[in-house]
Short mmCIF file of C-alpha atoms in Angstrom, two decimals:
data_model
loop_
_atom_site.label_atom_id
_atom_site.label_comp_id
_atom_site.label_asym_id
_atom_site.label_seq_id
_atom_site.Cartn_x
_atom_site.Cartn_y
_atom_site.Cartn_z
CA VAL A 1 -35.76 -32.52 9.05
CA PRO A 2 -37.02 -32.09 5.46
CA GLY A 3 -35.68 -28.53 5.56
CA VAL A 4 -32.24 -29.69 6.70
CA ALA A 5 -32.21 -32.34 3.99
CA LEU A 6 -33.13 -29.78 1.35
CA PHE A 7 -30.42 -27.44 2.63
CA LEU A 8 -27.76 -30.17 2.44
CA ALA A 9 -28.94 -31.21 -1.00
CA LEU A 10 -28.61 -27.66 -2.30
CA VAL A 11 -25.14 -27.24 -0.82
CA ILE A 12 -23.89 -30.59 -2.14
CA GLY A 13 -25.52 -29.97 -5.50
CA GLY A 14 -23.98 -26.53 -5.79
CA LEU A 15 -20.54 -27.84 -4.97
CA GLY A 16 -21.00 -30.70 -7.39
CA VAL A 17 -21.84 -28.32 -10.20
CA ILE A 18 -18.65 -26.38 -9.53
CA VAL A 19 -16.53 -29.53 -9.50
CA PHE A 20 -17.62 -30.40 -13.02
CA LEU A 21 -17.43 -26.91 -14.50
CA PRO A 22 -15.20 -26.55 -17.58
CA PRO A 23 -11.65 -25.32 -16.86
CA SER A 24 -12.44 -21.78 -18.02
CA LEU A 25 -15.08 -21.44 -15.28
CA ARG A 26 -13.51 -23.35 -12.40
CA GLN A 27 -12.45 -20.15 -10.68
CA ALA A 28 -16.02 -20.09 -9.43
CA GLY A 29 -14.84 -22.39 -6.65
CA GLY A 30 -12.51 -19.68 -5.44
CA LEU A 31 -15.36 -17.18 -5.43
CA VAL A 32 -17.41 -19.56 -3.30
CA ALA A 33 -14.52 -19.97 -0.87
CA GLU A 34 -14.29 -16.20 -0.44
CA SER A 35 -18.03 -15.73 0.03
CA LYS A 36 -20.10 -16.12 3.17
CA GLY A 37 -23.09 -18.31 3.93
CA PRO A 38 -24.06 -21.98 3.57
CA LEU A 39 -22.24 -22.61 0.30
CA ALA A 40 -18.96 -21.30 1.74
CA LEU A 41 -19.42 -23.53 4.78
CA GLY A 42 -20.08 -26.49 2.52
CA TYR A 43 -16.95 -25.65 0.55
CA ALA A 44 -14.88 -25.58 3.75
CA LEU A 45 -16.15 -29.00 4.82
CA PHE A 46 -15.57 -30.42 1.35
CA ALA A 47 -12.05 -28.94 1.27
CA ARG A 48 -11.11 -30.73 4.50
CA ILE A 49 -11.88 -34.05 2.83
CA ALA A 50 -10.61 -33.32 -0.69
CA ASP A 51 -7.27 -31.75 0.32
CA ARG A 52 -5.24 -34.94 -0.03
CA ASP A 53 -1.79 -33.54 0.87
CA GLY A 54 -3.00 -31.21 3.64
CA ASP A 55 -1.46 -28.03 2.17
CA GLY A 56 -4.74 -26.13 2.23
CA TYR A 57 -5.28 -26.09 -1.55
CA LEU A 58 -7.54 -28.16 -3.77
CA SER A 59 -6.90 -29.49 -7.25
CA VAL A 60 -10.59 -29.04 -8.14
CA MET A 61 -13.13 -26.22 -7.88
CA GLY A 62 -10.62 -23.53 -8.77
CA GLY A 63 -8.26 -24.49 -5.94
CA GLY A 64 -5.30 -24.37 -8.31
CA ASP A 65 -3.22 -27.15 -6.72
CA CYS A 66 -1.29 -28.73 -9.59
CA ALA A 67 0.28 -31.40 -7.34
CA PRO A 68 -2.50 -32.67 -5.07
CA THR A 69 -0.22 -35.21 -3.37
CA ASP A 70 2.79 -32.93 -2.80
CA PRO A 71 2.36 -30.46 0.11
CA HIS A 72 5.28 -28.32 -1.12
CA ILE A 73 3.72 -27.51 -4.50
CA HIS A 74 0.60 -25.31 -4.52
CA PRO A 75 -0.52 -21.78 -5.52
CA GLY A 76 0.88 -20.26 -2.32
CA ALA A 77 4.35 -21.82 -2.56
CA ARG A 78 7.36 -19.66 -3.25
CA GLU A 79 8.90 -20.24 -6.65
CA LYS A 80 12.55 -21.25 -6.81
CA PRO A 81 13.85 -19.62 -9.99
CA SER A 82 15.26 -21.81 -12.76
CA ASP A 83 14.97 -25.16 -10.97
CA HIS A 84 12.62 -26.63 -13.63
CA ILE A 85 9.85 -27.08 -11.04
CA ASP A 86 6.63 -25.08 -11.02
CA GLN A 87 6.29 -24.69 -7.25
CA ASN A 88 3.42 -22.18 -7.32
CA CYS A 89 1.32 -23.87 -10.02
CA ASP A 90 1.19 -20.87 -12.35
CA GLY A 91 2.26 -22.98 -15.31
CA HIS A 92 5.78 -21.58 -15.48
CA ASP A 93 9.17 -22.00 -13.87
CA SER A 94 10.31 -18.45 -13.25
CA SER A 95 13.83 -17.13 -13.74
CA THR A 96 15.37 -14.30 -11.77
CA VAL A 97 15.26 -10.96 -13.62
CA HIS A 98 17.31 -7.82 -13.04
CA ALA A 99 14.31 -5.71 -12.05
CA GLY A 100 13.66 -8.06 -9.19
CA ARG A 101 16.73 -6.93 -7.27
CA PRO A 102 16.48 -4.74 -4.17
CA GLY A 103 16.47 -0.99 -4.72
CA ARG A 104 19.10 1.65 -3.96
CA HIS A 105 19.25 4.82 -1.90
CA ASN A 106 22.71 6.04 -2.80
CA TYR A 107 22.40 7.36 -6.35
CA ALA A 108 24.60 10.31 -7.33
CA SER A 109 23.11 13.75 -6.65
CA PRO A 110 24.17 17.07 -8.17
CA GLY A 111 26.82 19.11 -6.40
CA SER A 112 27.58 18.73 -2.72
CA VAL A 113 24.81 17.06 -0.75
CA LYS A 114 23.51 19.22 2.09
CA GLN A 115 21.58 17.91 5.05
CA ILE A 116 18.56 20.18 4.89
CA PRO A 117 15.16 20.16 6.65
CA VAL A 118 12.73 17.44 5.52
CA ILE A 119 8.95 17.63 5.98
CA LEU A 120 6.79 14.57 5.30
CA VAL A 121 3.03 15.09 5.01
CA THR A 122 0.87 11.96 4.81
CA ILE A 123 -2.88 11.91 4.29
CA ASP A 124 -4.93 8.89 5.26
CA ALA A 125 -7.21 7.27 2.68
CA VAL A 126 -6.76 9.77 -0.15
CA SER A 127 -7.34 8.20 -3.55
CA ALA A 128 -5.66 9.70 -6.62
CA LEU A 129 -8.66 8.48 -8.59
CA ARG A 130 -10.83 11.07 -6.77
CA MET A 131 -8.44 14.02 -7.11
CA ASP A 132 -8.64 16.76 -9.73
CA LEU A 133 -4.82 16.65 -9.67
CA HIS A 134 -5.18 13.34 -11.50
CA GLY A 135 -8.07 14.25 -13.78
CA TYR A 136 -11.12 13.66 -11.57
CA LYS A 137 -14.25 15.46 -12.76
CA ARG A 138 -14.78 17.34 -9.48
CA LYS A 139 -12.40 19.89 -8.00
CA THR A 140 -11.91 18.04 -4.76
CA MET A 141 -8.48 19.45 -3.88
CA PRO A 142 -7.99 22.53 -6.09
CA GLN A 143 -5.47 24.29 -3.86
CA LEU A 144 -3.21 21.24 -3.75
CA THR A 145 -3.54 20.93 -7.53
CA LYS A 146 -2.39 24.53 -7.95
CA ARG A 147 0.56 24.14 -5.58
CA ALA A 148 1.58 20.82 -7.15
CA ALA A 149 2.47 22.67 -10.37
CA SER A 150 5.72 23.75 -8.71
CA GLY A 151 6.58 20.24 -7.51
CA VAL A 152 7.37 16.87 -9.04
CA VAL A 153 4.13 14.91 -9.36
CA PHE A 154 4.30 11.15 -9.73
CA ASN A 155 1.26 10.35 -11.84
CA TRP A 156 1.26 6.66 -10.95
CA ALA A 157 2.22 6.16 -7.31
CA PHE A 158 0.80 3.27 -5.28
CA SER A 159 0.56 2.19 -1.69
CA GLU A 160 2.06 -1.12 -0.61
CA GLY A 161 -1.25 -2.35 0.81
CA PRO A 162 -4.93 -1.38 1.05
CA ALA A 163 -4.92 -0.26 4.70
CA THR A 164 -2.86 1.92 7.03
CA ARG A 165 -1.45 -1.00 9.02
CA LEU A 166 -0.27 -2.61 5.77
CA SER A 167 1.19 0.52 4.15
CA PHE A 168 2.85 2.43 6.96
CA PRO A 169 5.40 -0.31 7.79
CA PRO A 170 6.89 -0.20 4.23
CA LEU A 171 6.73 3.60 4.22
CA VAL A 172 8.54 3.86 7.54
CA SER A 173 11.05 1.01 7.08
CA GLY A 174 11.72 0.92 3.33
CA ARG A 175 10.93 -2.81 3.46
CA HIS A 176 8.15 -4.96 2.07
CA ASN A 177 5.76 -6.42 4.61
CA THR A 178 7.16 -9.88 3.91
CA GLN A 179 10.56 -8.59 5.12
CA ILE A 180 9.25 -7.32 8.46
CA ARG A 181 9.01 -9.82 11.28
CA ARG A 182 6.20 -9.08 13.73
CA GLU A 183 5.52 -10.48 17.14
CA LEU A 184 3.49 -13.69 16.88
CA SER A 185 0.01 -12.41 17.67
CA ARG A 186 -3.59 -12.77 16.53
CA LYS A 187 -4.03 -9.02 16.86
CA THR A 188 -4.51 -7.11 13.61
CA VAL A 189 -1.83 -4.65 14.70
CA SER A 190 1.45 -5.99 16.06
CA SER A 191 4.86 -4.45 16.58
CA TRP A 192 7.87 -5.54 14.56
CA GLU A 193 10.91 -7.34 15.86
CA ASN A 194 13.69 -7.19 13.26
CA VAL A 195 13.71 -3.64 11.83
CA ARG A 196 16.83 -1.77 12.89
CA HIS A 197 16.42 1.29 10.67
CA THR A 198 13.23 3.32 10.33
CA LEU A 199 12.32 6.79 9.14
CA GLY A 200 12.87 8.18 12.64
CA THR A 201 16.04 6.29 13.51
CA VAL A 202 17.99 6.86 10.28
CA PHE A 203 17.44 10.62 10.48
CA ALA A 204 18.05 10.76 14.24
CA ASP A 205 21.30 8.81 13.79
CA ALA A 206 22.35 11.41 11.20
CA GLY A 207 21.91 14.19 13.76
CA TYR A 208 18.45 15.32 12.72
CA LEU A 209 15.90 16.61 15.20
CA THR A 210 12.87 14.34 14.66
CA GLU A 211 9.31 15.41 15.48
CA ALA A 212 5.82 14.34 14.43
CA VAL A 213 2.21 15.47 14.82
CA VAL A 214 -0.46 12.76 15.15
CA PRO A 215 -4.17 13.19 14.43
CA ASP A 216 -5.93 10.58 16.56
CA THR A 217 -5.61 7.82 19.14
CA TYR A 218 -4.96 5.12 16.53
CA PHE A 219 -1.65 6.76 15.65
CA ALA A 220 -0.95 7.96 19.16
CA ASN A 221 -1.46 4.53 20.72
CA SER A 222 -2.28 1.56 18.45
CA ILE A 223 0.54 1.99 15.91
CA SER A 224 2.80 4.33 17.84
CA TRP A 225 5.75 2.09 16.89
CA VAL A 226 5.85 3.78 13.45
CA TYR A 227 7.27 6.79 15.31
CA THR A 228 10.30 4.87 16.60
CA GLY A 229 13.23 7.28 16.61
CA PHE A 230 11.13 10.43 16.87
CA LYS A 231 12.25 12.62 19.75
CA ARG A 232 8.87 14.31 20.13
CA VAL A 233 5.38 13.19 19.04
CA ASP A 234 2.81 15.96 19.40
CA LYS A 235 -0.63 14.62 20.41
CA SER A 236 -2.31 17.96 21.08
CA ALA A 237 -4.66 17.63 18.07
CA VAL A 238 -6.10 14.39 19.46
CA LYS A 239 -7.80 16.16 22.38
CA GLY A 240 -8.51 12.88 24.10
CA LEU A 241 -11.04 11.81 21.46
CA SER A 242 -11.24 8.20 20.35
CA GLY A 243 -11.73 7.08 16.79
CA ARG A 244 -11.31 9.17 13.67
CA HIS A 245 -12.64 12.69 13.54
CA LYS A 246 -12.42 15.70 11.27
CA ASN A 247 -9.67 17.72 12.89
CA ALA A 248 -7.46 18.86 10.00
CA LYS A 249 -7.49 22.43 11.27
CA ASP A 250 -6.29 21.27 14.68
CA VAL A 251 -3.53 19.18 13.11
CA THR A 252 -2.39 22.12 10.99
CA ARG A 253 -2.47 24.43 14.00
CA ALA A 254 -0.35 22.02 16.05
CA ALA A 255 2.08 21.49 13.17
CA LEU A 256 2.68 25.18 12.53
CA ALA A 257 3.13 25.80 16.25
CA ARG A 258 5.89 23.18 16.39
CA LEU A 259 7.49 24.52 13.22
CA ASP A 260 7.69 27.92 14.87
CA VAL A 261 9.79 26.27 17.57
CA ILE A 262 12.14 24.22 15.36
CA LYS A 263 12.29 26.25 12.12
CA ASN A 264 15.73 27.65 12.86
CA LYS A 265 17.30 24.25 13.46
CA ARG A 266 19.83 23.43 10.75
CA LYS A 267 18.34 20.03 10.03
CA PHE A 268 15.12 18.46 11.19
CA LEU A 269 12.66 15.79 10.08
CA PHE A 270 9.03 16.78 10.65
CA TRP A 271 6.12 14.40 9.93
CA VAL A 272 2.48 15.47 9.86
CA HIS A 273 -0.44 13.09 9.29
CA TYR A 274 -4.12 13.79 8.54
CA THR A 275 -7.07 11.35 8.80
CA ASP A 276 -10.08 13.45 7.72
CA ALA A 277 -10.80 11.46 4.56
CA HIS A 278 -10.89 8.08 6.31
CA TYR A 279 -13.98 5.99 6.91
CA PRO A 280 -16.56 6.53 8.42
CA HIS A 281 -17.46 9.11 5.79
CA ARG A 282 -19.52 11.94 7.17
CA LEU A 283 -19.89 15.61 6.45
CA PRO A 284 -17.58 17.84 8.48
CA ASP A 285 -19.46 19.90 11.06
CA GLY A 286 -21.28 22.82 9.49
CA MET A 287 -20.48 21.76 5.93
CA GLU A 288 -23.09 21.44 3.21
CA ALA A 289 -23.46 18.34 1.04
CA THR A 290 -21.87 20.12 -1.91
CA PHE A 291 -21.69 17.07 -4.18
CA GLY A 292 -24.57 14.92 -2.87
CA ARG A 293 -25.22 12.48 -0.04
CA SER A 294 -23.88 9.13 -1.23
CA SER A 295 -20.74 7.78 0.44
CA GLY A 296 -18.66 8.78 -2.58
CA ASP A 297 -20.17 12.27 -2.63
CA ILE A 298 -19.43 12.78 1.06
CA TYR A 299 -15.89 11.46 0.56
CA ASP A 300 -15.33 14.05 -2.16
CA ARG A 301 -16.59 16.73 0.22
CA GLU A 302 -14.18 15.48 2.89
CA LEU A 303 -11.30 15.94 0.44
CA LEU A 304 -12.45 19.48 -0.32
CA HIS A 305 -12.67 20.16 3.41
CA LEU A 306 -9.13 18.83 3.90
CA ASP A 307 -7.73 20.91 1.03
CA GLY A 308 -7.91 24.16 3.02
CA PRO A 309 -5.96 23.13 6.14
CA LEU A 310 -3.43 21.29 3.95
CA GLU A 311 -2.81 24.44 1.92
CA THR A 312 -2.46 26.43 5.14
CA LEU A 313 0.23 23.98 6.27
CA LEU A 314 2.14 24.01 2.97
CA ALA A 315 2.01 27.80 2.74
CA GLY A 316 3.10 28.01 6.38
CA ILE A 317 6.08 25.74 5.72
CA GLU A 318 7.16 27.90 2.78
CA GLU A 319 6.86 31.05 4.88
CA ARG A 320 8.83 29.62 7.81
CA MET A 321 11.60 28.23 5.61
CA ASP A 322 12.00 31.74 4.17
CA GLY A 323 14.03 30.72 1.13
CA ARG A 324 16.10 28.01 2.85
CA ASP A 325 16.63 24.78 0.94
CA HIS A 326 14.29 22.08 2.22
CA VAL A 327 12.31 19.05 1.06
CA VAL A 328 8.55 18.54 1.32
CA VAL A 329 6.71 15.41 0.23
CA VAL A 330 2.95 14.83 0.25
CA THR A 331 1.58 11.33 -0.17
CA ALA A 332 -1.09 8.96 1.18
CA ASP A 333 -1.06 5.52 2.77
CA HIS A 334 -3.89 4.16 0.61
CA GLY A 335 -7.09 5.29 -1.11
CA GLN A 336 -10.81 4.65 -1.03
CA ALA A 337 -12.95 3.12 -3.78
CA PHE A 338 -16.66 3.56 -4.46
CA ASP A 339 -17.18 1.54 -7.66
CA LYS A 340 -19.34 -1.58 -8.01
CA LYS A 341 -16.58 -3.82 -6.64
CA HIS A 342 -16.31 -1.75 -3.46
CA ARG A 343 -19.87 -0.93 -2.47
CA LYS A 344 -19.50 -2.52 0.94
CA PHE A 345 -15.78 -2.20 1.69
CA HIS A 346 -14.04 0.89 0.31
CA GLN A 347 -10.56 -0.37 1.32
CA ASP A 348 -8.80 -3.16 3.27
CA HIS A 349 -9.62 -6.16 1.09
CA ASP A 350 -7.78 -5.99 -2.25
CA LEU A 351 -4.92 -4.36 -4.14
CA SER A 352 -7.03 -2.79 -6.88
CA THR A 353 -5.95 0.41 -8.57
CA ALA A 354 -8.95 2.29 -7.17
CA VAL A 355 -7.88 1.45 -3.60
CA THR A 356 -4.09 1.77 -3.85
CA TRP A 357 -3.47 4.61 -6.34
CA VAL A 358 -2.26 7.54 -4.23
CA PRO A 359 -0.84 11.04 -4.73
CA MET A 360 2.91 11.59 -4.42
CA ILE A 361 4.41 15.07 -4.78
CA PHE A 362 7.96 16.26 -4.01
CA TRP A 363 9.12 19.84 -3.62
CA SER A 364 12.91 20.11 -3.35
CA PRO A 365 15.94 22.02 -4.60
CA PHE A 366 16.56 19.22 -7.10
CA SER A 367 13.91 19.97 -9.71
CA GLU A 368 11.42 22.43 -11.10
CA GLY A 369 7.75 21.50 -11.40
CA LYS A 370 6.96 18.58 -13.67
CA ARG A 371 4.96 15.38 -13.97
CA VAL A 372 6.51 11.97 -14.40
CA ASP A 373 4.86 8.75 -15.56
CA ARG A 374 7.21 6.35 -13.82
CA VAL A 375 5.35 3.89 -11.57
CA ALA A 376 6.31 4.33 -7.90
CA ASN A 377 5.55 2.86 -4.49
CA ILE A 378 5.42 4.60 -1.10
CA ILE A 379 8.14 2.16 -0.03
CA ASP A 380 10.37 4.44 -2.16
CA VAL A 381 9.76 7.56 -0.04
CA LEU A 382 12.28 6.77 2.71
CA PRO A 383 15.20 5.91 0.38
CA THR A 384 14.41 9.00 -1.72
CA LEU A 385 14.57 11.31 1.29
CA MET A 386 17.75 9.62 2.48
CA ASN A 387 19.31 9.98 -0.96
CA MET A 388 18.40 13.68 -1.11
CA VAL A 389 20.30 14.49 2.10
CA GLY A 390 23.11 11.95 1.82
CA ILE A 391 22.08 9.47 4.52
CA THR A 392 22.81 5.76 4.13
CA ALA A 393 21.73 2.73 6.15
CA GLU A 394 21.54 -1.03 5.76
CA GLY A 395 18.35 -2.96 5.20
CA ILE A 396 16.53 -0.38 3.05
CA TYR A 397 14.94 -2.06 0.02
CA GLY A 398 12.84 0.64 -1.59
CA ASP A 399 14.31 2.47 -4.57
CA SER A 400 15.27 6.16 -4.49
CA LEU A 401 13.25 8.27 -6.91
CA LEU A 402 15.96 10.94 -7.06
CA PRO A 403 17.18 9.89 -10.54
CA THR A 404 13.62 10.34 -11.81
CA ILE A 405 13.29 13.72 -10.10
CA LEU A 406 16.59 14.79 -11.67
CA GLY A 407 15.45 13.57 -15.08
CA ASN A 408 18.08 10.82 -15.25
CA ASP A 409 15.76 7.85 -14.93
CA SER A 410 16.22 4.81 -17.14
CA GLY A 411 14.58 1.44 -17.42
CA SER A 412 11.07 0.43 -16.50
CA PRO A 413 10.63 0.01 -12.74
CA ILE A 414 8.54 -2.66 -11.08
CA VAL A 415 6.17 -2.08 -8.15
CA MET A 416 5.31 -4.97 -5.84
CA GLN A 417 2.20 -4.67 -3.67
CA GLN A 418 1.24 -7.07 -0.91
CA PHE A 419 -1.97 -7.84 0.94
CA TYR A 420 -0.19 -9.23 3.96
CA LEU A 421 -2.01 -10.11 7.20
CA PRO A 422 0.62 -10.78 9.91
CA GLU A 423 -1.96 -12.15 12.34
CA TYR A 424 -2.40 -15.14 10.00
CA ARG A 425 0.95 -16.53 11.18
CA ALA A 426 -0.49 -17.07 14.66
CA LYS A 427 -3.47 -18.82 13.05
CA GLY A 428 -1.24 -21.22 11.10
CA LYS A 429 -1.96 -19.61 7.74
CA ASP A 430 0.21 -17.99 5.11
CA PRO A 431 0.01 -14.22 5.78
CA LEU A 432 0.68 -13.24 2.16
CA VAL A 433 -2.87 -13.43 0.84
CA ARG A 434 -2.61 -11.46 -2.41
CA THR A 435 0.07 -9.83 -4.55
CA ALA A 436 0.05 -7.29 -7.35
CA VAL A 437 2.92 -6.41 -9.67
CA ARG A 438 2.84 -3.21 -11.74
CA ARG A 439 5.00 -2.14 -14.63
CA GLU A 440 4.31 0.68 -17.08
CA GLN A 441 0.61 0.29 -17.86
CA PHE A 442 -0.25 -3.22 -16.64
CA VAL A 443 -0.91 -4.84 -13.28
CA LEU A 444 -0.98 -8.58 -12.58
CA HIS A 445 -3.01 -9.59 -9.52
CA ARG A 446 -2.68 -13.00 -7.87
CA ASN A 447 -4.87 -14.53 -5.22
CA ARG A 448 -2.47 -16.86 -3.43
CA GLY A 449 -5.37 -18.73 -1.82
CA ASN A 450 -6.45 -20.31 -5.09
CA GLY A 451 -3.88 -19.17 -7.67
CA ARG A 452 -6.35 -17.00 -9.59
CA GLU A 453 -4.67 -14.28 -11.66
CA GLU A 454 -6.06 -11.14 -13.28
CA LEU A 455 -4.35 -8.74 -15.67
CA TYR A 456 -5.48 -5.15 -16.26
CA ASP A 457 -4.38 -2.08 -18.16
CA TYR A 458 -4.68 0.08 -15.04
CA ARG A 459 -3.99 3.37 -16.82
CA ALA A 460 -6.73 2.95 -19.40
CA ASP A 461 -8.98 0.95 -17.04
CA PRO A 462 -8.35 2.16 -13.46
CA LEU A 463 -11.53 0.50 -12.19
CA GLU A 464 -10.19 -2.80 -13.55
CA THR A 465 -13.28 -3.93 -15.41
CA LYS A 466 -11.62 -5.78 -18.32
CA ASN A 467 -9.49 -8.78 -17.35
CA LEU A 468 -6.85 -9.24 -20.08
CA ILE A 469 -5.24 -12.39 -18.68
CA GLY A 470 -6.33 -14.48 -21.68
CA LYS A 471 -5.54 -11.86 -24.30
CA LEU A 472 -2.02 -10.81 -23.30
CA PRO A 473 -0.19 -13.98 -22.20
CA ASP A 474 3.27 -12.50 -22.87
CA VAL A 475 2.60 -9.52 -20.58
CA ALA A 476 1.29 -11.82 -17.87
CA ARG A 477 4.33 -14.09 -18.23
CA GLU A 478 6.76 -11.18 -17.85
CA LEU A 479 5.02 -9.74 -14.79
CA ARG A 480 4.79 -13.22 -13.29
CA ALA A 481 8.56 -13.63 -13.63
CA HIS A 482 9.15 -10.28 -11.93
CA ARG A 483 6.82 -11.22 -9.10
CA GLU A 484 8.58 -14.48 -8.39
CA ALA A 485 12.00 -12.84 -8.65
CA ILE A 486 11.04 -10.23 -6.05
CA LEU A 487 9.52 -12.79 -3.71
CA SER A 488 12.65 -14.92 -4.00
CA TRP A 489 14.52 -12.32 -1.91
CA ALA A 490 11.70 -10.32 -0.31
CA TYR A 491 9.76 -13.14 1.41
CA GLU A 492 11.56 -14.00 4.61
CA ASP A 493 10.72 -17.36 6.14
CA TRP A 494 9.89 -16.51 9.80
CA ASN A 495 9.09 -20.24 10.13
CA LYS A 496 6.34 -19.63 7.61
CA PRO A 497 3.44 -22.09 7.82
CA ASP A 498 2.68 -23.90 4.62
CA LYS A 499 -1.09 -23.51 4.75
CA ALA A 500 -3.33 -21.63 2.35
CA PRO A 501 -4.50 -18.11 3.18
#
């Protein structure tokens, strides 16, 4: 009994200290809420009592609720631009801005548009931060770096989310996660219900032969819906194994075998995916620990291991196309991080630069090799490919990168990222847990559970160690306005619950 009393006293005392912290330190309450253990449990119990309007947010302890008696005003509420009400408690009433409008996929292209072969190569969990292509100290992917010199390299491309299940839907549909309605399910992976046009269907409808090569059972079974519209999905590299394994050579072998069959088709869409760099990180069979034995060292070795089969594929594509016009794009669904913030979880939990900065390289008849500094999102891949071959469809919201590739880009684009957990809808919670908005050199993060915001110069500080939210209020204000403008059209209701994440 004395032990229980002491435990309760410590919990209550800890919470009490947080309640009376000065405003500059009250975000500590949010940190407690996100932690595990007795203090987090105490916070949850306290929150049940202190949440006066039942919206899931507190007005104390960093909860961020600026209207504790109004359930429609809280950090997770969607802002209604220019209505003179601060619905999301960020201290501002946002106004719609031009950059918040949906993108385009029908920009003018030079000459007559030809429907030519398109090859999409995606690599799971490859972080630009760990690639020599983007200045990393180790030569982790030297062959890709050499080949990229003849392509258009986007120096600052980002995934939509920090995990495959959160990034592939935008890649495949050209829609933000908040625009994709899933079946109501507590499962972490659920199929979508409202997407008419996907990577496979838009190309198939345009008369393209559509084929894909999958690397493991997760893609072959769990998220097979991303291959909607593909006439043939080759599973020969899976070999009946479960889980993720190092089989890049098998994937390349299967891909080149299928290309031998379809290479003479006038127009085809061919998608190849690799998973060798994904967790769990372990040395490929027979490979030495070239860089060391920490998780980060082994990850770097995995990238080096992957570099060979990837180069074999890209060289094989070039050989089989034999001078024909075609498009190849290489990108990743998300990255991996090994800094102090990500010692336990290398992905899945935040939208940090280290986790979401990915490679993006285009080879096409539209441009010689160059690097561009425009910020981009993998949601832009589908509209770019459509634009290159003259395909149009409704409901595509990414923005074609063709003007940038042609050198005709203007303006300063905005990238919206979302940490969106669709299973939260079935649990009565808001599925949009976090957002990040990027423009030029800055990123504004927002935790929608407690309203906490962080601002970083992600180009100078890719590990996001220096929060500039207090030093650059004008930058934060501008990015905040862009965020709310995008969410004003990109967050579909789906009978959205009004509870905190």
